[in-house]
Amino acid sequence: MDKIGIFDFGGQYCHLIARRIRDLGVYADIIYEPSDEYKGFILSGGPGDVYTDQAPKLPENFFLDVEVPVLGICYGHQMIAQAHGGEVKKGEEREYGKKIAELDSSSPLFFNLSKREQVWMSHFDQVAKLPDNFETIGKTNICPIAAYQNLEKNVFGVQFHPEVIHTPSGDRILENFIEITESKKEWKLEGWVESKIDQLRSEIKDKRVIMGTSGGVDSSVAAVLLSKADINAHFIYVDTGLMRSKETEEVSNIFKNLGIENFHVVEAEDEFLDNLIGIINPEEKRKIIGRKFIEIFEREAKKIGNFDYLGQGTIYPDRIESAQPSKHASIIKTHHNVGGLPEKMSLNLVEPLKELYKDEVRRIGKMLGLPEKFINRHPFPGPALAIRILGEVTKDRVKILRNADAIVTEIIEASGLYNQLWQIFPALITVKSVGVMGDKRTYDYMITIRAVESIDAMTADWSKLPYSVLEEISNQIINKVSGINRVLYDITSKPPGTIEYE
Ligand code: XMP
């Protein structure tokens, strides 16, 4: 299959470029080194200044070794110009947001575009002088070299971002680049399922697979694929007692309805809650839950039998982030996923979804018959409700939060706003305040409502939910959830806040 390689220079849009290229039908990888397997390369944007020592660099001799077409975007555009002897400098002013660019539509990169197009800009540095044999093919009032080409070398650069929706003709530009690379459009999810099932069957044959499923979309889709491949696979779902209302029941039913056998539910509420007694520190909570999970998983797996493979719901961005930790920001929270599992068991790994993005996993899930509502569920963290209880986790507190969570979800689903939000959930603040209900004084905990909009969870805006929806949430929680006498709305974006509280 023809592929395009996207160099990651730390830009937040790098994965977005890969997703756009895949949506256009060509498989794209995030890479750090060139390789012969790619029909073209895109150099992504990034936060660095090309002229500083710390700035991410291209591998040495890149342009001598590489013969396929190359497109630079933003930082990549500046990098290419510099590498060929051009000059990059701070512009007169920062250029940010929607701009009109004048484009040379005779360039193959801008084939089928208008002479004036809206583009999305986000830069201060810019190409001040072009290398020899390069020609300008786009400009804005602030950026005289907003796009260039060298047709002999098949090298192109754009200062703006074709991958974001604010560049309405961006897809056409990326499609033109695909044409330039002469890549065949062979990346189709429809065929992917059958070939993955065939591949799993031949890879695993009569070996045995054990897998933990959290009830999340990734692990569920991976489990369905494994079971469709008629492999001898067993799935362990640990009910930690920290799950949302009816969660275990719903997940069990979904698996049952899909005809998946060997789905083992382990009731472990007491074990988890006992281990969390007196624990307030968020990182400690996360580690305790992660460790306990592994312990139970290993114990239960042993009861079922011996296994050769460990199934995991790893998806593409998980791999990129864990393979290149130094290229990403420091770890802010210890993430616990059912996937991140037992090294001690020394099993081979099988990760059916490892080349897919989340939206691709959702589409596959739908093709495999998982209910739409389940597939479109908001993300839910591995340590579950424990990290939404700010303070010690107890059975009573989990119950309060679970009830509040069911109310919030029901109201937001009925409002039609669910799919517009990245996440909405209540968290329990275990600090008491005075209130009055009936004619009685109350002294109870508070619930805070977190509702955010985001594209990738790296940044998020708090959602400006209608007051009527907030009012309904507040009224119902106060009236129906005993132990709560106050509801707060969180108006912190990320950064500086994180989405979860702990
Ligand atoms: P933060 O709180 O870091 O969360 O802004 C970013 C996104 O990650 C989710 N999250 C987790 N997901 N295991 C997960 O699978 C975890 O331990 C975990 N912690 C946070 C969070 O819900 C948000 O979508």
PDB file of C-alpha atoms in Angstrom, residues 145-413:
ATOM      1  CA  ILE A 145       6.491  34.227   0.833  1.00  0.00           C
ATOM      2  CA  ALA A 146       3.492  32.315   2.174  1.00  0.00           C
ATOM      3  CA  ALA A 147       4.039  29.444  -0.295  1.00  0.00           C
ATOM      4  CA  TYR A 148       6.808  28.330  -2.648  1.00  0.00           C
ATOM      5  CA  GLN A 149       7.788  25.505  -4.961  1.00  0.00           C
ATOM      6  CA  ASN A 150      10.755  23.994  -6.673  1.00  0.00           C
ATOM      7  CA  LEU A 151       9.213  21.899  -9.407  1.00  0.00           C
ATOM      8  CA  GLU A 152      12.456  20.296 -10.434  1.00  0.00           C
ATOM      9  CA  LYS A 153      12.934  18.810  -6.962  1.00  0.00           C
ATOM     10  CA  ASN A 154       9.203  18.419  -6.277  1.00  0.00           C
ATOM     11  CA  VAL A 155       9.557  20.407  -3.070  1.00  0.00           C
ATOM     12  CA  PHE A 156       6.762  22.664  -1.786  1.00  0.00           C
ATOM     13  CA  GLY A 157       6.129  24.792   1.271  1.00  0.00           C
ATOM     14  CA  VAL A 158       3.152  26.596   2.783  1.00  0.00           C
ATOM     15  CA  GLN A 159       3.370  28.906   5.782  1.00  0.00           C
ATOM     16  CA  PHE A 160      -0.331  28.370   6.523  1.00  0.00           C
ATOM     17  CA  HIS A 161      -2.069  25.235   7.783  1.00  0.00           C
ATOM     18  CA  PRO A 162      -3.991  23.313   5.086  1.00  0.00           C
ATOM     19  CA  GLU A 163      -4.927  20.617   7.642  1.00  0.00           C
ATOM     20  CA  VAL A 164      -7.267  22.760   9.776  1.00  0.00           C
ATOM     21  CA  ILE A 165     -10.887  23.489   8.951  1.00  0.00           C
ATOM     22  CA  HIS A 166     -10.235  27.232   8.855  1.00  0.00           C
ATOM     23  CA  THR A 167      -8.424  26.655   5.551  1.00  0.00           C
ATOM     24  CA  PRO A 168     -11.539  25.590   3.619  1.00  0.00           C
ATOM     25  CA  SER A 169      -9.606  24.435   0.540  1.00  0.00           C
ATOM     26  CA  GLY A 170      -6.964  22.702   2.669  1.00  0.00           C
ATOM     27  CA  ASP A 171      -8.128  19.215   1.736  1.00  0.00           C
ATOM     28  CA  ARG A 172      -7.760  20.089  -1.933  1.00  0.00           C
ATOM     29  CA  ILE A 173      -4.170  21.200  -1.317  1.00  0.00           C
ATOM     30  CA  LEU A 174      -3.390  17.938   0.492  1.00  0.00           C
ATOM     31  CA  GLU A 175      -5.146  16.007  -2.256  1.00  0.00           C
ATOM     32  CA  ASN A 176      -3.018  17.825  -4.856  1.00  0.00           C
ATOM     33  CA  PHE A 177       0.076  16.837  -2.899  1.00  0.00           C
ATOM     34  CA  ILE A 178      -1.115  13.222  -2.908  1.00  0.00           C
ATOM     35  CA  GLU A 179      -1.433  13.484  -6.705  1.00  0.00           C
ATOM     36  CA  ILE A 180       2.087  14.903  -6.910  1.00  0.00           C
ATOM     37  CA  THR A 181       3.403  11.897  -4.956  1.00  0.00           C
ATOM     38  CA  GLU A 182       1.491   9.589  -7.333  1.00  0.00           C
ATOM     39  CA  SER A 183       0.232   7.630  -4.340  1.00  0.00           C
ATOM     40  CA  LYS A 184      -2.602   5.219  -4.966  1.00  0.00           C
ATOM     41  CA  LYS A 185      -5.580   5.722  -2.682  1.00  0.00           C
ATOM     42  CA  GLU A 186      -5.733   2.291  -1.113  1.00  0.00           C
ATOM     43  CA  TRP A 187      -6.503   3.097   2.513  1.00  0.00           C
ATOM     44  CA  LYS A 188     -10.126   2.052   2.998  1.00  0.00           C
ATOM     45  CA  LEU A 189     -11.580   0.907   6.287  1.00  0.00           C
ATOM     46  CA  GLU A 190     -14.146  -1.287   4.570  1.00  0.00           C
ATOM     47  CA  GLY A 191     -11.512  -3.759   3.416  1.00  0.00           C
ATOM     48  CA  TRP A 192      -9.463  -3.319   6.562  1.00  0.00           C
ATOM     49  CA  VAL A 193     -11.752  -5.403   8.786  1.00  0.00           C
ATOM     50  CA  GLU A 194     -11.636  -8.526   6.613  1.00  0.00           C
ATOM     51  CA  SER A 195      -7.911  -8.364   6.072  1.00  0.00           C
ATOM     52  CA  LYS A 196      -7.279  -7.743   9.791  1.00  0.00           C
ATOM     53  CA  ILE A 197      -9.420 -10.734  10.725  1.00  0.00           C
ATOM     54  CA  ASP A 198      -7.513 -12.896   8.212  1.00  0.00           C
ATOM     55  CA  GLN A 199      -4.212 -11.610   9.541  1.00  0.00           C
ATOM     56  CA  LEU A 200      -5.187 -12.307  13.168  1.00  0.00           C
ATOM     57  CA  ARG A 201      -6.285 -15.783  12.250  1.00  0.00           C
ATOM     58  CA  SER A 202      -3.036 -16.655  10.526  1.00  0.00           C
ATOM     59  CA  GLU A 203      -0.855 -14.950  13.161  1.00  0.00           C
ATOM     60  CA  ILE A 204      -2.467 -16.533  16.185  1.00  0.00           C
ATOM     61  CA  LYS A 205      -3.930 -19.750  14.817  1.00  0.00           C
ATOM     62  CA  ASP A 206      -4.529 -22.159  17.696  1.00  0.00           C
ATOM     63  CA  LYS A 207      -2.694 -20.073  20.313  1.00  0.00           C
ATOM     64  CA  ARG A 208      -4.621 -18.605  23.254  1.00  0.00           C
ATOM     65  CA  VAL A 209      -5.284 -14.920  23.910  1.00  0.00           C
ATOM     66  CA  ILE A 210      -6.174 -13.178  27.153  1.00  0.00           C
ATOM     67  CA  MET A 211      -7.339  -9.594  27.186  1.00  0.00           C
ATOM     68  CA  GLY A 212      -8.581  -7.032  29.669  1.00  0.00           C
ATOM     69  CA  THR A 213     -11.573  -5.005  28.532  1.00  0.00           C
ATOM     70  CA  SER A 214     -12.544  -1.837  30.333  1.00  0.00           C
ATOM     71  CA  GLY A 215     -15.795  -1.300  28.496  1.00  0.00           C
ATOM     72  CA  GLY A 216     -14.099   1.541  26.624  1.00  0.00           C
ATOM     73  CA  VAL A 217     -14.412   1.793  22.866  1.00  0.00           C
ATOM     74  CA  ASP A 218     -10.846   0.760  21.976  1.00  0.00           C
ATOM     75  CA  SER A 219     -10.635  -2.385  24.058  1.00  0.00           C
ATOM     76  CA  SER A 220     -14.167  -3.381  23.074  1.00  0.00           C
ATOM     77  CA  VAL A 221     -13.543  -3.002  19.340  1.00  0.00           C
ATOM     78  CA  ALA A 222     -10.262  -4.927  19.674  1.00  0.00           C
ATOM     79  CA  ALA A 223     -12.071  -7.683  21.559  1.00  0.00           C
ATOM     80  CA  VAL A 224     -14.791  -7.944  18.925  1.00  0.00           C
ATOM     81  CA  LEU A 225     -12.181  -8.243  16.179  1.00  0.00           C
ATOM     82  CA  LEU A 226     -10.364 -11.003  18.049  1.00  0.00           C
ATOM     83  CA  SER A 227     -13.526 -12.901  18.653  1.00  0.00           C
ATOM     84  CA  LYS A 228     -14.652 -12.546  15.011  1.00  0.00           C
ATOM     85  CA  ALA A 229     -11.368 -14.141  14.003  1.00  0.00           C
ATOM     86  CA  ASP A 230     -12.542 -17.280  15.838  1.00  0.00           C
ATOM     87  CA  ILE A 231      -9.488 -17.273  18.003  1.00  0.00           C
ATOM     88  CA  ASN A 232      -9.398 -18.905  21.383  1.00  0.00           C
ATOM     89  CA  ALA A 233      -9.675 -15.609  23.278  1.00  0.00           C
ATOM     90  CA  HIS A 234     -10.834 -14.819  26.802  1.00  0.00           C
ATOM     91  CA  PHE A 235     -11.808 -11.362  28.024  1.00  0.00           C
ATOM     92  CA  ILE A 236     -11.585 -10.167  31.601  1.00  0.00           C
ATOM     93  CA  TYR A 237     -13.654  -7.223  32.779  1.00  0.00           C
ATOM     94  CA  VAL A 238     -12.841  -6.104  36.305  1.00  0.00           C
ATOM     95  CA  ASP A 239     -15.685  -4.377  38.103  1.00  0.00           C
ATOM     96  CA  THR A 240     -13.685  -2.130  40.400  1.00  0.00           C
ATOM     97  CA  GLY A 241     -16.774  -0.781  42.135  1.00  0.00           C
ATOM     98  CA  LEU A 242     -15.706   2.581  40.749  1.00  0.00           C
ATOM     99  CA  MET A 243     -17.769   2.296  37.598  1.00  0.00           C
ATOM    100  CA  ARG A 244     -20.691   4.431  36.529  1.00  0.00           C
ATOM    101  CA  SER A 245     -24.305   3.475  37.004  1.00  0.00           C
ATOM    102  CA  LYS A 246     -25.274   0.226  35.193  1.00  0.00           C
ATOM    103  CA  GLU A 247     -21.913   0.216  33.394  1.00  0.00           C
ATOM    104  CA  THR A 248     -20.988  -3.412  34.068  1.00  0.00           C
ATOM    105  CA  GLU A 249     -24.455  -4.589  33.087  1.00  0.00           C
ATOM    106  CA  GLU A 250     -24.432  -2.595  29.847  1.00  0.00           C
ATOM    107  CA  VAL A 251     -20.989  -3.750  28.778  1.00  0.00           C
ATOM    108  CA  SER A 252     -21.857  -7.386  29.568  1.00  0.00           C
ATOM    109  CA  ASN A 253     -25.025  -7.096  27.491  1.00  0.00           C
ATOM    110  CA  ILE A 254     -23.222  -5.614  24.517  1.00  0.00           C
ATOM    111  CA  PHE A 255     -20.730  -8.460  24.508  1.00  0.00           C
ATOM    112  CA  LYS A 256     -23.498 -11.003  24.945  1.00  0.00           C
ATOM    113  CA  ASN A 257     -25.532  -9.509  22.086  1.00  0.00           C
ATOM    114  CA  LEU A 258     -22.529  -9.691  19.794  1.00  0.00           C
ATOM    115  CA  GLY A 259     -22.295 -13.390  20.591  1.00  0.00           C
ATOM    116  CA  ILE A 260     -18.939 -13.054  22.316  1.00  0.00           C
ATOM    117  CA  GLU A 261     -18.251 -15.925  24.627  1.00  0.00           C
ATOM    118  CA  ASN A 262     -15.598 -16.130  27.306  1.00  0.00           C
ATOM    119  CA  PHE A 263     -16.412 -12.712  28.761  1.00  0.00           C
ATOM    120  CA  HIS A 264     -15.485 -12.939  32.446  1.00  0.00           C
ATOM    121  CA  VAL A 265     -16.751 -10.315  34.881  1.00  0.00           C
ATOM    122  CA  VAL A 266     -14.722 -10.112  38.092  1.00  0.00           C
ATOM    123  CA  GLU A 267     -16.401  -8.406  41.052  1.00  0.00           C
ATOM    124  CA  ALA A 268     -13.636  -6.629  42.938  1.00  0.00           C
ATOM    125  CA  GLU A 269     -15.260  -3.638  44.612  1.00  0.00           C
ATOM    126  CA  ASP A 270     -14.134  -4.501  48.133  1.00  0.00           C
ATOM    127  CA  GLU A 271     -10.563  -5.149  47.077  1.00  0.00           C
ATOM    128  CA  PHE A 272     -10.272  -1.753  45.417  1.00  0.00           C
ATOM    129  CA  LEU A 273     -12.042   0.192  48.142  1.00  0.00           C
ATOM    130  CA  ASP A 274      -9.975  -1.468  50.887  1.00  0.00           C
ATOM    131  CA  ASN A 275      -6.801  -0.437  49.119  1.00  0.00           C
ATOM    132  CA  LEU A 276      -7.971   3.134  48.776  1.00  0.00           C
ATOM    133  CA  ILE A 277      -8.705   3.698  52.472  1.00  0.00           C
ATOM    134  CA  GLY A 278      -7.027   6.893  53.647  1.00  0.00           C
ATOM    135  CA  ILE A 279      -5.568   7.703  50.205  1.00  0.00           C
ATOM    136  CA  ILE A 280      -5.958  11.321  49.130  1.00  0.00           C
ATOM    137  CA  ASN A 281      -2.978  11.940  46.861  1.00  0.00           C
ATOM    138  CA  PRO A 282      -4.155  11.662  43.217  1.00  0.00           C
ATOM    139  CA  GLU A 283      -0.996   9.982  41.900  1.00  0.00           C
ATOM    140  CA  GLU A 284      -1.093   7.455  44.723  1.00  0.00           C
ATOM    141  CA  LYS A 285      -4.724   6.680  43.918  1.00  0.00           C
ATOM    142  CA  ARG A 286      -3.870   6.166  40.268  1.00  0.00           C
ATOM    143  CA  LYS A 287      -0.928   3.887  41.059  1.00  0.00           C
ATOM    144  CA  ILE A 288      -2.819   1.810  43.597  1.00  0.00           C
ATOM    145  CA  ILE A 289      -5.679   1.258  41.171  1.00  0.00           C
ATOM    146  CA  GLY A 290      -3.312   0.433  38.302  1.00  0.00           C
ATOM    147  CA  ARG A 291      -1.387  -2.093  40.426  1.00  0.00           C
ATOM    148  CA  LYS A 292      -4.514  -3.689  41.828  1.00  0.00           C
ATOM    149  CA  PHE A 293      -5.912  -4.032  38.375  1.00  0.00           C
ATOM    150  CA  ILE A 294      -2.856  -5.916  37.163  1.00  0.00           C
ATOM    151  CA  GLU A 295      -2.844  -8.141  40.235  1.00  0.00           C
ATOM    152  CA  ILE A 296      -6.477  -9.135  39.735  1.00  0.00           C
ATOM    153  CA  PHE A 297      -6.044  -9.550  36.009  1.00  0.00           C
ATOM    154  CA  GLU A 298      -3.108 -11.932  36.482  1.00  0.00           C
ATOM    155  CA  ARG A 299      -4.873 -13.884  39.190  1.00  0.00           C
ATOM    156  CA  GLU A 300      -8.047 -14.332  37.155  1.00  0.00           C
ATOM    157  CA  ALA A 301      -6.149 -15.170  33.974  1.00  0.00           C
ATOM    158  CA  LYS A 302      -4.316 -17.933  35.846  1.00  0.00           C
ATOM    159  CA  LYS A 303      -7.643 -19.382  36.954  1.00  0.00           C
ATOM    160  CA  ILE A 304      -8.790 -19.619  33.331  1.00  0.00           C
ATOM    161  CA  GLY A 305      -5.654 -21.257  31.983  1.00  0.00           C
ATOM    162  CA  ASN A 306      -2.397 -20.644  30.168  1.00  0.00           C
ATOM    163  CA  PHE A 307      -2.075 -18.031  27.492  1.00  0.00           C
ATOM    164  CA  ASP A 308       0.336 -17.164  24.694  1.00  0.00           C
ATOM    165  CA  TYR A 309      -0.859 -13.696  23.781  1.00  0.00           C
ATOM    166  CA  LEU A 310      -2.006 -10.593  25.609  1.00  0.00           C
ATOM    167  CA  GLY A 311      -4.594  -8.606  23.632  1.00  0.00           C
ATOM    168  CA  GLN A 312      -4.499  -4.834  23.938  1.00  0.00           C
ATOM    169  CA  GLY A 313      -6.656  -1.993  22.677  1.00  0.00           C
ATOM    170  CA  THR A 314      -3.653   0.222  21.847  1.00  0.00           C
ATOM    171  CA  ILE A 315      -4.393   2.753  19.126  1.00  0.00           C
ATOM    172  CA  TYR A 316      -2.018   4.713  16.909  1.00  0.00           C
ATOM    173  CA  PRO A 317      -1.554   7.866  19.026  1.00  0.00           C
ATOM    174  CA  ASP A 318      -0.815   5.706  22.131  1.00  0.00           C
ATOM    175  CA  ARG A 319       2.133   4.143  20.339  1.00  0.00           C
ATOM    176  CA  ILE A 320       3.547   7.372  19.015  1.00  0.00           C
ATOM    177  CA  GLU A 321       3.400   8.939  22.450  1.00  0.00           C
ATOM    178  CA  SER A 322       4.993   6.058  24.290  1.00  0.00           C
ATOM    179  CA  ALA A 323       7.665   5.496  21.634  1.00  0.00           C
ATOM    180  CA  GLN A 324       8.800   9.104  21.675  1.00  0.00           C
ATOM    181  CA  PRO A 325       8.223  10.309  25.223  1.00  0.00           C
ATOM    182  CA  SER A 326      11.050  12.836  25.048  1.00  0.00           C
ATOM    183  CA  LYS A 327       9.410  14.553  22.133  1.00  0.00           C
ATOM    184  CA  HIS A 328       6.319  15.242  24.163  1.00  0.00           C
ATOM    185  CA  ALA A 329       5.550  17.281  27.226  1.00  0.00           C
ATOM    186  CA  SER A 330       6.375  15.878  30.650  1.00  0.00           C
ATOM    187  CA  ILE A 331       3.939  13.375  32.130  1.00  0.00           C
ATOM    188  CA  ILE A 332       1.307  15.356  33.955  1.00  0.00           C
ATOM    189  CA  LYS A 333      -0.672  12.394  35.203  1.00  0.00           C
ATOM    190  CA  THR A 334       0.078   8.690  35.379  1.00  0.00           C
ATOM    191  CA  HIS A 335      -2.414   7.291  32.917  1.00  0.00           C
ATOM    192  CA  HIS A 336      -3.903   3.985  33.720  1.00  0.00           C
ATOM    193  CA  ASN A 337      -5.412   2.037  30.911  1.00  0.00           C
ATOM    194  CA  VAL A 338      -6.585  -1.491  30.974  1.00  0.00           C
ATOM    195  CA  GLY A 339      -4.210  -1.851  28.057  1.00  0.00           C
ATOM    196  CA  GLY A 340      -1.014  -0.840  29.888  1.00  0.00           C
ATOM    197  CA  LEU A 341      -0.401  -4.321  31.170  1.00  0.00           C
ATOM    198  CA  PRO A 342       1.469  -7.098  32.877  1.00  0.00           C
ATOM    199  CA  GLU A 343       5.083  -7.280  31.843  1.00  0.00           C
ATOM    200  CA  LYS A 344       5.613 -10.166  34.249  1.00  0.00           C
ATOM    201  CA  MET A 345       3.290 -12.443  32.318  1.00  0.00           C
ATOM    202  CA  SER A 346       5.802 -12.420  29.440  1.00  0.00           C
ATOM    203  CA  LEU A 347       3.216 -12.893  26.756  1.00  0.00           C
ATOM    204  CA  ASN A 348       3.366 -11.889  23.117  1.00  0.00           C
ATOM    205  CA  LEU A 349       1.329  -8.811  22.326  1.00  0.00           C
ATOM    206  CA  VAL A 350      -1.526  -8.638  19.890  1.00  0.00           C
ATOM    207  CA  GLU A 351      -2.788  -5.124  19.204  1.00  0.00           C
ATOM    208  CA  PRO A 352      -5.364  -5.266  16.410  1.00  0.00           C
ATOM    209  CA  LEU A 353      -5.996  -1.495  16.346  1.00  0.00           C
ATOM    210  CA  LYS A 354      -2.445  -0.263  16.583  1.00  0.00           C
ATOM    211  CA  GLU A 355      -2.462   1.558  13.248  1.00  0.00           C
ATOM    212  CA  LEU A 356      -5.805   3.320  13.712  1.00  0.00           C
ATOM    213  CA  TYR A 357      -6.896   6.719  14.941  1.00  0.00           C
ATOM    214  CA  LYS A 358      -9.839   7.020  17.299  1.00  0.00           C
ATOM    215  CA  ASP A 359     -12.294   8.143  14.619  1.00  0.00           C
ATOM    216  CA  GLU A 360     -11.226   5.140  12.512  1.00  0.00           C
ATOM    217  CA  VAL A 361     -11.741   2.825  15.516  1.00  0.00           C
ATOM    218  CA  ARG A 362     -15.241   4.259  15.921  1.00  0.00           C
ATOM    219  CA  ARG A 363     -16.045   3.599  12.276  1.00  0.00           C
ATOM    220  CA  ILE A 364     -14.757   0.020  12.553  1.00  0.00           C
ATOM    221  CA  GLY A 365     -16.772  -0.443  15.749  1.00  0.00           C
ATOM    222  CA  LYS A 366     -19.887   0.587  13.892  1.00  0.00           C
ATOM    223  CA  MET A 367     -19.142  -1.811  11.040  1.00  0.00           C
ATOM    224  CA  LEU A 368     -18.709  -4.611  13.595  1.00  0.00           C
ATOM    225  CA  GLY A 369     -22.147  -3.938  15.056  1.00  0.00           C
ATOM    226  CA  LEU A 370     -21.362  -2.139  18.311  1.00  0.00           C
ATOM    227  CA  PRO A 371     -24.220   0.201  19.272  1.00  0.00           C
ATOM    228  CA  GLU A 372     -23.730   3.792  18.094  1.00  0.00           C
ATOM    229  CA  LYS A 373     -24.430   5.232  21.522  1.00  0.00           C
ATOM    230  CA  PHE A 374     -21.694   3.087  23.004  1.00  0.00           C
ATOM    231  CA  ILE A 375     -19.218   4.001  20.275  1.00  0.00           C
ATOM    232  CA  ASN A 376     -19.775   7.727  20.703  1.00  0.00           C
ATOM    233  CA  ARG A 377     -19.414   7.703  24.466  1.00  0.00           C
ATOM    234  CA  HIS A 378     -17.221  10.373  25.987  1.00  0.00           C
ATOM    235  CA  PRO A 379     -13.785   9.253  27.205  1.00  0.00           C
ATOM    236  CA  PHE A 380     -13.740   7.791  30.690  1.00  0.00           C
ATOM    237  CA  PRO A 381     -10.474   7.424  32.618  1.00  0.00           C
ATOM    238  CA  GLY A 382      -9.098   4.030  33.675  1.00  0.00           C
ATOM    239  CA  PRO A 383      -9.160   4.862  37.419  1.00  0.00           C
ATOM    240  CA  ALA A 384     -12.826   5.707  36.890  1.00  0.00           C
ATOM    241  CA  LEU A 385     -14.832   7.590  39.526  1.00  0.00           C
ATOM    242  CA  ALA A 386     -11.949   7.382  42.037  1.00  0.00           C
ATOM    243  CA  ILE A 387     -10.191  10.343  40.410  1.00  0.00           C
ATOM    244  CA  ARG A 388     -13.418  12.326  40.346  1.00  0.00           C
ATOM    245  CA  ILE A 389     -13.754  12.128  44.116  1.00  0.00           C
ATOM    246  CA  LEU A 390     -11.510  14.874  45.426  1.00  0.00           C
ATOM    247  CA  GLY A 391     -10.427  13.351  48.713  1.00  0.00           C
ATOM    248  CA  GLU A 392     -10.635   9.848  50.133  1.00  0.00           C
ATOM    249  CA  VAL A 393     -12.680   7.325  48.137  1.00  0.00           C
ATOM    250  CA  THR A 394     -15.381   5.542  50.142  1.00  0.00           C
ATOM    251  CA  LYS A 395     -18.350   3.417  49.140  1.00  0.00           C
ATOM    252  CA  ASP A 396     -20.819   6.145  50.156  1.00  0.00           C
ATOM    253  CA  ARG A 397     -18.994   8.791  48.191  1.00  0.00           C
ATOM    254  CA  VAL A 398     -18.843   6.607  45.078  1.00  0.00           C
ATOM    255  CA  LYS A 399     -22.584   6.111  45.401  1.00  0.00           C
ATOM    256  CA  ILE A 400     -23.222   9.872  45.611  1.00  0.00           C
ATOM    257  CA  LEU A 401     -21.068  10.549  42.564  1.00  0.00           C
ATOM    258  CA  ARG A 402     -22.552   7.667  40.592  1.00  0.00           C
ATOM    259  CA  ASN A 403     -26.043   9.045  41.171  1.00  0.00           C
ATOM    260  CA  ALA A 404     -25.015  12.555  40.170  1.00  0.00           C
ATOM    261  CA  ASP A 405     -23.275  11.174  37.065  1.00  0.00           C
ATOM    262  CA  ALA A 406     -26.398   9.317  35.921  1.00  0.00           C
ATOM    263  CA  ILE A 407     -28.418  12.541  36.249  1.00  0.00           C
ATOM    264  CA  VAL A 408     -25.926  14.661  34.316  1.00  0.00           C
ATOM    265  CA  THR A 409     -25.686  12.106  31.504  1.00  0.00           C
ATOM    266  CA  GLU A 410     -29.438  11.748  31.208  1.00  0.00           C
ATOM    267  CA  ILE A 411     -30.030  15.508  31.044  1.00  0.00           C
ATOM    268  CA  ILE A 412     -27.276  16.178  28.555  1.00  0.00           C
ATOM    269  CA  GLU A 413     -28.414  13.333  26.282  1.00  0.00           C
TER     270      GLU A 413
END
